[in-house]
Amino acid sequence: MILVTGATGNVGGDVVGELVEAGHDVRALTRNPERAKLPPGVEVVRGDLSAPETLPAALAGVEAVFLYAVPGSAPAFVRAALDAGVRRVVMLSSLAVRDDVEVQSNPIGAFHAEIEDAVAASGLEWTFLRPGAFATNVYQWAGQVKAGDVVRLAFPDAATAPIHEADIAAVGVRALTADGHAGAKYPMTGPESLTHRDQVRIVGEAIGRPLRLEELPPDLAREQMLTRVPAPVVDSLFALMRASVGQEAYVIDTVEKVLGRPARTFAQWAADHADDLR
Ligand SMILES: NC(=O)c1ccc[n+]([C@@H]2O[C@H](COP(=O)([O-])OP(=O)(O)OC[C@H]3O[C@@H](n4cnc5c(N)ncnc54)[C@H](OP(=O)(O)O)[C@@H]3O)[C@@H](O)[C@H]2O)c1
């Protein structure tokens, strides 16, 4: 049995789909089973990584776990996983984690590193997926695309190498189900550096309607994001964006190395999700 946490999310959802398709026994953890839309054949369990009392039932009989990163959840998760006899954990971490520093200065790196460290110290077999910016970050401005032809965002010339969630999931499934990935830390990106401006254009091409980008003053964009995201995370995201203006984003071919085929392009992502964006 493989337990997938974050199973209703972008990446975990694809992990579930791929595992089911390959014939594995899958249990999906969610805080809201009533709302969860999961494929037939998946055992759905109510659970919360922040509520340790829900973990023993979720982990009973489980050999491998796809672990979504919930801040502060690692000590209780590790104890429950060891008690349940879990062998392998594949964690959805972040490219923000730095191996070359004693103390993670970036808050996003810090909370993922704290979970990585607890899992690594546990004696469980582990693999850490460390993706950079997700292509799904486009959903932050998808409402504007649905409402009109203008996308207002800050730092139009900031660059990322957006990664398709299905590629993160595919590497995760490989690490969950095949040997040879124990102890691996996989930095992962999409195949090409693209500015926000490029991404808006490519989404427009995918939905068959040209989109116009208007620059939003960073202070205003920050205020808007603060309604959804904690301030230290917003500030570190903005610092990253500011620093990436006019730079090529870091690109690494881990997806291709692990899967033996190239990572999906952002254009492919936009085509795959065009119906969600129209
Ligand atoms: N966005 C990026 O650019 C980026 C880059 C690098 C790394 N990451 C990592 O990827 C994560 C986002 O992944 P995603 O896009 O697949 O997620 P998502 O679509 O935002 O979905 C969040 C998932 O987390 C689950 N969840 C949240 N709190 C939980 C809790 N306390 N206990 C159990 N499950 C909980 C939710 O399940 P229910 O609501 O069903 O309970 C849901 O399935 C980030 O949080 C970060 O760790 C993101």
PDB file of N, CA, C and O in Angstrom, residues 80-124:
ATOM      1  N   ALA A  80       5.146   8.257  13.718  1.00  0.00           N
ATOM      2  CA  ALA A  80       4.017   7.421  13.293  1.00  0.00           C
ATOM      3  C   ALA A  80       4.431   6.491  12.147  1.00  0.00           C
ATOM      4  O   ALA A  80       4.007   5.330  12.098  1.00  0.00           O
ATOM      5  N   ALA A  81       5.271   6.992  11.247  1.00  0.00           N
ATOM      6  CA  ALA A  81       5.709   6.167  10.113  1.00  0.00           C
ATOM      7  C   ALA A  81       6.566   5.001  10.607  1.00  0.00           C
ATOM      8  O   ALA A  81       6.415   3.860  10.152  1.00  0.00           O
ATOM      9  N   LEU A  82       7.462   5.275  11.551  1.00  0.00           N
ATOM     10  CA  LEU A  82       8.312   4.201  12.091  1.00  0.00           C
ATOM     11  C   LEU A  82       7.456   3.177  12.831  1.00  0.00           C
ATOM     12  O   LEU A  82       7.626   1.972  12.669  1.00  0.00           O
ATOM     13  N   ASP A  83       6.511   3.668  13.629  1.00  0.00           N
ATOM     14  CA  ASP A  83       5.617   2.757  14.373  1.00  0.00           C
ATOM     15  C   ASP A  83       4.827   1.856  13.419  1.00  0.00           C
ATOM     16  O   ASP A  83       4.549   0.702  13.727  1.00  0.00           O
ATOM     17  N   ALA A  84       4.447   2.410  12.277  1.00  0.00           N
ATOM     18  CA  ALA A  84       3.614   1.655  11.329  1.00  0.00           C
ATOM     19  C   ALA A  84       4.444   0.724  10.447  1.00  0.00           C
ATOM     20  O   ALA A  84       3.881  -0.049   9.671  1.00  0.00           O
ATOM     21  N   GLY A  85       5.787   0.821  10.520  1.00  0.00           N
ATOM     22  CA  GLY A  85       6.634  -0.041   9.692  1.00  0.00           C
ATOM     23  C   GLY A  85       6.802   0.439   8.265  1.00  0.00           C
ATOM     24  O   GLY A  85       7.124  -0.344   7.367  1.00  0.00           O
ATOM     25  N   VAL A  86       6.594   1.734   8.043  1.00  0.00           N
ATOM     26  CA  VAL A  86       6.815   2.304   6.704  1.00  0.00           C
ATOM     27  C   VAL A  86       8.294   2.158   6.347  1.00  0.00           C
ATOM     28  O   VAL A  86       9.168   2.296   7.203  1.00  0.00           O
ATOM     29  N   ARG A  87       8.560   1.869   5.052  1.00  0.00           N
ATOM     30  CA  ARG A  87       9.954   1.674   4.644  1.00  0.00           C
ATOM     31  C   ARG A  87      10.509   2.897   3.908  1.00  0.00           C
ATOM     32  O   ARG A  87      11.658   3.279   4.087  1.00  0.00           O
ATOM     33  N   ARG A  88       9.663   3.528   3.092  1.00  0.00           N
ATOM     34  CA  ARG A  88      10.190   4.518   2.128  1.00  0.00           C
ATOM     35  C   ARG A  88       9.351   5.788   2.144  1.00  0.00           C
ATOM     36  O   ARG A  88       8.125   5.708   2.195  1.00  0.00           O
ATOM     37  N   VAL A  89      10.024   6.942   2.114  1.00  0.00           N
ATOM     38  CA  VAL A  89       9.315   8.230   2.048  1.00  0.00           C
ATOM     39  C   VAL A  89       9.873   9.041   0.875  1.00  0.00           C
ATOM     40  O   VAL A  89      11.092   9.197   0.751  1.00  0.00           O
ATOM     41  N   VAL A  90       8.995   9.524   0.042  1.00  0.00           N
ATOM     42  CA  VAL A  90       9.387  10.448  -1.035  1.00  0.00           C
ATOM     43  C   VAL A  90       8.721  11.772  -0.710  1.00  0.00           C
ATOM     44  O   VAL A  90       7.501  11.869  -0.638  1.00  0.00           O
ATOM     45  N   MET A  91       9.563  12.768  -0.479  1.00  0.00           N
ATOM     46  CA  MET A  91       9.021  14.046   0.012  1.00  0.00           C
ATOM     47  C   MET A  91       9.019  15.114  -1.075  1.00  0.00           C
ATOM     48  O   MET A  91      10.009  15.291  -1.794  1.00  0.00           O
ATOM     49  N   LEU A  92       7.916  15.844  -1.151  1.00  0.00           N
ATOM     50  CA  LEU A  92       7.830  17.013  -2.040  1.00  0.00           C
ATOM     51  C   LEU A  92       8.457  18.195  -1.312  1.00  0.00           C
ATOM     52  O   LEU A  92       7.824  18.821  -0.473  1.00  0.00           O
ATOM     53  N   SER A  93       9.749  18.436  -1.612  1.00  0.00           N
ATOM     54  CA  SER A  93      10.483  19.512  -0.943  1.00  0.00           C
ATOM     55  C   SER A  93      10.580  20.708  -1.890  1.00  0.00           C
ATOM     56  O   SER A  93       9.630  20.982  -2.637  1.00  0.00           O
ATOM     57  N   SER A  94      11.699  21.396  -1.876  1.00  0.00           N
ATOM     58  CA  SER A  94      11.790  22.621  -2.671  1.00  0.00           C
ATOM     59  C   SER A  94      13.244  22.892  -3.068  1.00  0.00           C
ATOM     60  O   SER A  94      14.172  22.625  -2.296  1.00  0.00           O
ATOM     61  N   LEU A  95      13.384  23.473  -4.242  1.00  0.00           N
ATOM     62  CA  LEU A  95      14.705  23.907  -4.720  1.00  0.00           C
ATOM     63  C   LEU A  95      15.293  24.988  -3.816  1.00  0.00           C
ATOM     64  O   LEU A  95      16.491  25.265  -3.864  1.00  0.00           O
ATOM     65  N   ALA A  96      14.444  25.591  -2.974  1.00  0.00           N
ATOM     66  CA  ALA A  96      14.941  26.637  -2.068  1.00  0.00           C
ATOM     67  C   ALA A  96      15.833  26.075  -0.962  1.00  0.00           C
ATOM     68  O   ALA A  96      16.551  26.836  -0.307  1.00  0.00           O
ATOM     69  N   VAL A  97      15.817  24.755  -0.758  1.00  0.00           N
ATOM     70  CA  VAL A  97      16.681  24.169   0.281  1.00  0.00           C
ATOM     71  C   VAL A  97      18.125  24.219  -0.204  1.00  0.00           C
ATOM     72  O   VAL A  97      18.429  23.797  -1.319  1.00  0.00           O
ATOM     73  N   ARG A  98      19.009  24.743   0.659  1.00  0.00           N
ATOM     74  CA  ARG A  98      20.437  24.844   0.291  1.00  0.00           C
ATOM     75  C   ARG A  98      21.229  23.823   1.096  1.00  0.00           C
ATOM     76  O   ARG A  98      21.070  23.728   2.315  1.00  0.00           O
ATOM     77  N   ASP A  99      22.094  23.067   0.419  1.00  0.00           N
ATOM     78  CA  ASP A  99      22.936  22.101   1.136  1.00  0.00           C
ATOM     79  C   ASP A  99      24.247  22.726   1.590  1.00  0.00           C
ATOM     80  O   ASP A  99      24.992  22.122   2.348  1.00  0.00           O
ATOM     81  N   ASP A 100      24.531  23.944   1.114  1.00  0.00           N
ATOM     82  CA  ASP A 100      25.848  24.536   1.369  1.00  0.00           C
ATOM     83  C   ASP A 100      25.840  25.532   2.537  1.00  0.00           C
ATOM     84  O   ASP A 100      26.771  26.292   2.689  1.00  0.00           O
ATOM     85  N   VAL A 101      24.767  25.538   3.318  1.00  0.00           N
ATOM     86  CA  VAL A 101      24.722  26.477   4.447  1.00  0.00           C
ATOM     87  C   VAL A 101      24.333  25.729   5.721  1.00  0.00           C
ATOM     88  O   VAL A 101      23.665  24.700   5.667  1.00  0.00           O
ATOM     89  N   GLU A 102      24.756  26.245   6.852  1.00  0.00           N
ATOM     90  CA  GLU A 102      24.390  25.660   8.158  1.00  0.00           C
ATOM     91  C   GLU A 102      22.939  25.999   8.474  1.00  0.00           C
ATOM     92  O   GLU A 102      22.180  25.163   8.946  1.00  0.00           O
ATOM     93  N   VAL A 103      22.604  27.296   8.237  1.00  0.00           N
ATOM     94  CA  VAL A 103      21.262  27.770   8.574  1.00  0.00           C
ATOM     95  C   VAL A 103      20.592  28.261   7.294  1.00  0.00           C
ATOM     96  O   VAL A 103      21.174  29.059   6.553  1.00  0.00           O
ATOM     97  N   GLN A 104      19.386  27.753   7.025  1.00  0.00           N
ATOM     98  CA  GLN A 104      18.654  28.168   5.829  1.00  0.00           C
ATOM     99  C   GLN A 104      18.126  29.582   6.072  1.00  0.00           C
ATOM    100  O   GLN A 104      17.309  29.793   6.960  1.00  0.00           O
ATOM    101  N   SER A 105      18.596  30.552   5.273  1.00  0.00           N
ATOM    102  CA  SER A 105      18.162  31.931   5.524  1.00  0.00           C
ATOM    103  C   SER A 105      16.799  32.202   4.878  1.00  0.00           C
ATOM    104  O   SER A 105      16.048  33.051   5.322  1.00  0.00           O
ATOM    105  N   ASN A 106      16.474  31.440   3.833  1.00  0.00           N
ATOM    106  CA  ASN A 106      15.205  31.645   3.129  1.00  0.00           C
ATOM    107  C   ASN A 106      14.113  30.873   3.864  1.00  0.00           C
ATOM    108  O   ASN A 106      14.249  29.666   4.105  1.00  0.00           O
ATOM    109  N   PRO A 107      12.990  31.522   4.240  1.00  0.00           N
ATOM    110  CA  PRO A 107      11.959  30.825   5.026  1.00  0.00           C
ATOM    111  C   PRO A 107      11.331  29.639   4.306  1.00  0.00           C
ATOM    112  O   PRO A 107      10.928  28.676   4.943  1.00  0.00           O
ATOM    113  N   ILE A 108      11.274  29.709   2.978  1.00  0.00           N
ATOM    114  CA  ILE A 108      10.700  28.563   2.237  1.00  0.00           C
ATOM    115  C   ILE A 108      11.666  27.382   2.334  1.00  0.00           C
ATOM    116  O   ILE A 108      11.271  26.253   2.641  1.00  0.00           O
ATOM    117  N   GLY A 109      12.956  27.677   2.112  1.00  0.00           N
ATOM    118  CA  GLY A 109      13.970  26.628   2.262  1.00  0.00           C
ATOM    119  C   GLY A 109      13.978  26.086   3.685  1.00  0.00           C
ATOM    120  O   GLY A 109      14.099  24.880   3.906  1.00  0.00           O
ATOM    121  N   ALA A 110      13.808  26.985   4.650  1.00  0.00           N
ATOM    122  CA  ALA A 110      13.934  26.578   6.065  1.00  0.00           C
ATOM    123  C   ALA A 110      12.853  25.574   6.455  1.00  0.00           C
ATOM    124  O   ALA A 110      13.143  24.558   7.086  1.00  0.00           O
ATOM    125  N   PHE A 111      11.611  25.834   6.060  1.00  0.00           N
ATOM    126  CA  PHE A 111      10.576  24.896   6.529  1.00  0.00           C
ATOM    127  C   PHE A 111      10.658  23.548   5.815  1.00  0.00           C
ATOM    128  O   PHE A 111      10.399  22.495   6.399  1.00  0.00           O
ATOM    129  N   HIS A 112      11.084  23.570   4.548  1.00  0.00           N
ATOM    130  CA  HIS A 112      11.269  22.284   3.863  1.00  0.00           C
ATOM    131  C   HIS A 112      12.478  21.539   4.438  1.00  0.00           C
ATOM    132  O   HIS A 112      12.432  20.320   4.627  1.00  0.00           O
ATOM    133  N   ALA A 113      13.547  22.290   4.736  1.00  0.00           N
ATOM    134  CA  ALA A 113      14.760  21.646   5.256  1.00  0.00           C
ATOM    135  C   ALA A 113      14.503  20.991   6.609  1.00  0.00           C
ATOM    136  O   ALA A 113      15.046  19.922   6.914  1.00  0.00           O
ATOM    137  N   GLU A 114      13.663  21.637   7.404  1.00  0.00           N
ATOM    138  CA  GLU A 114      13.362  21.076   8.721  1.00  0.00           C
ATOM    139  C   GLU A 114      12.699  19.701   8.581  1.00  0.00           C
ATOM    140  O   GLU A 114      13.018  18.762   9.327  1.00  0.00           O
ATOM    141  N   ILE A 115      11.825  19.577   7.595  1.00  0.00           N
ATOM    142  CA  ILE A 115      11.149  18.286   7.378  1.00  0.00           C
ATOM    143  C   ILE A 115      12.135  17.282   6.765  1.00  0.00           C
ATOM    144  O   ILE A 115      12.220  16.132   7.199  1.00  0.00           O
ATOM    145  N   GLU A 116      12.908  17.739   5.771  1.00  0.00           N
ATOM    146  CA  GLU A 116      13.939  16.854   5.191  1.00  0.00           C
ATOM    147  C   GLU A 116      14.844  16.301   6.298  1.00  0.00           C
ATOM    148  O   GLU A 116      15.135  15.107   6.342  1.00  0.00           O
ATOM    149  N   ASP A 117      15.293  17.187   7.189  1.00  0.00           N
ATOM    150  CA  ASP A 117      16.259  16.758   8.219  1.00  0.00           C
ATOM    151  C   ASP A 117      15.653  15.698   9.128  1.00  0.00           C
ATOM    152  O   ASP A 117      16.311  14.717   9.481  1.00  0.00           O
ATOM    153  N   ALA A 118      14.391  15.892   9.516  1.00  0.00           N
ATOM    154  CA  ALA A 118      13.741  14.917  10.398  1.00  0.00           C
ATOM    155  C   ALA A 118      13.584  13.575   9.686  1.00  0.00           C
ATOM    156  O   ALA A 118      13.804  12.514  10.287  1.00  0.00           O
ATOM    157  N   VAL A 119      13.236  13.617   8.407  1.00  0.00           N
ATOM    158  CA  VAL A 119      13.054  12.370   7.653  1.00  0.00           C
ATOM    159  C   VAL A 119      14.424  11.688   7.469  1.00  0.00           C
ATOM    160  O   VAL A 119      14.563  10.476   7.665  1.00  0.00           O
ATOM    161  N   ALA A 120      15.441  12.474   7.149  1.00  0.00           N
ATOM    162  CA  ALA A 120      16.772  11.901   6.914  1.00  0.00           C
ATOM    163  C   ALA A 120      17.341  11.270   8.181  1.00  0.00           C
ATOM    164  O   ALA A 120      18.052  10.269   8.122  1.00  0.00           O
ATOM    165  N   ALA A 121      17.006  11.862   9.334  1.00  0.00           N
ATOM    166  CA  ALA A 121      17.555  11.352  10.597  1.00  0.00           C
ATOM    167  C   ALA A 121      16.779  10.141  11.119  1.00  0.00           C
ATOM    168  O   ALA A 121      17.181   9.516  12.095  1.00  0.00           O
ATOM    169  N   SER A 122      15.674   9.789  10.446  1.00  0.00           N
ATOM    170  CA  SER A 122      14.746   8.795  11.000  1.00  0.00           C
ATOM    171  C   SER A 122      15.176   7.361  10.770  1.00  0.00           C
ATOM    172  O   SER A 122      14.713   6.454  11.441  1.00  0.00           O
ATOM    173  N   GLY A 123      16.033   7.129   9.777  1.00  0.00           N
ATOM    174  CA  GLY A 123      16.351   5.753   9.400  1.00  0.00           C
ATOM    175  C   GLY A 123      15.414   5.232   8.306  1.00  0.00           C
ATOM    176  O   GLY A 123      15.642   4.165   7.750  1.00  0.00           O
ATOM    177  N   LEU A 124      14.363   5.987   7.981  1.00  0.00           N
ATOM    178  CA  LEU A 124      13.514   5.615   6.855  1.00  0.00           C
ATOM    179  C   LEU A 124      14.306   5.810   5.558  1.00  0.00           C
ATOM    180  O   LEU A 124      15.218   6.641   5.497  1.00  0.00           O
TER     181      LEU A 124
END
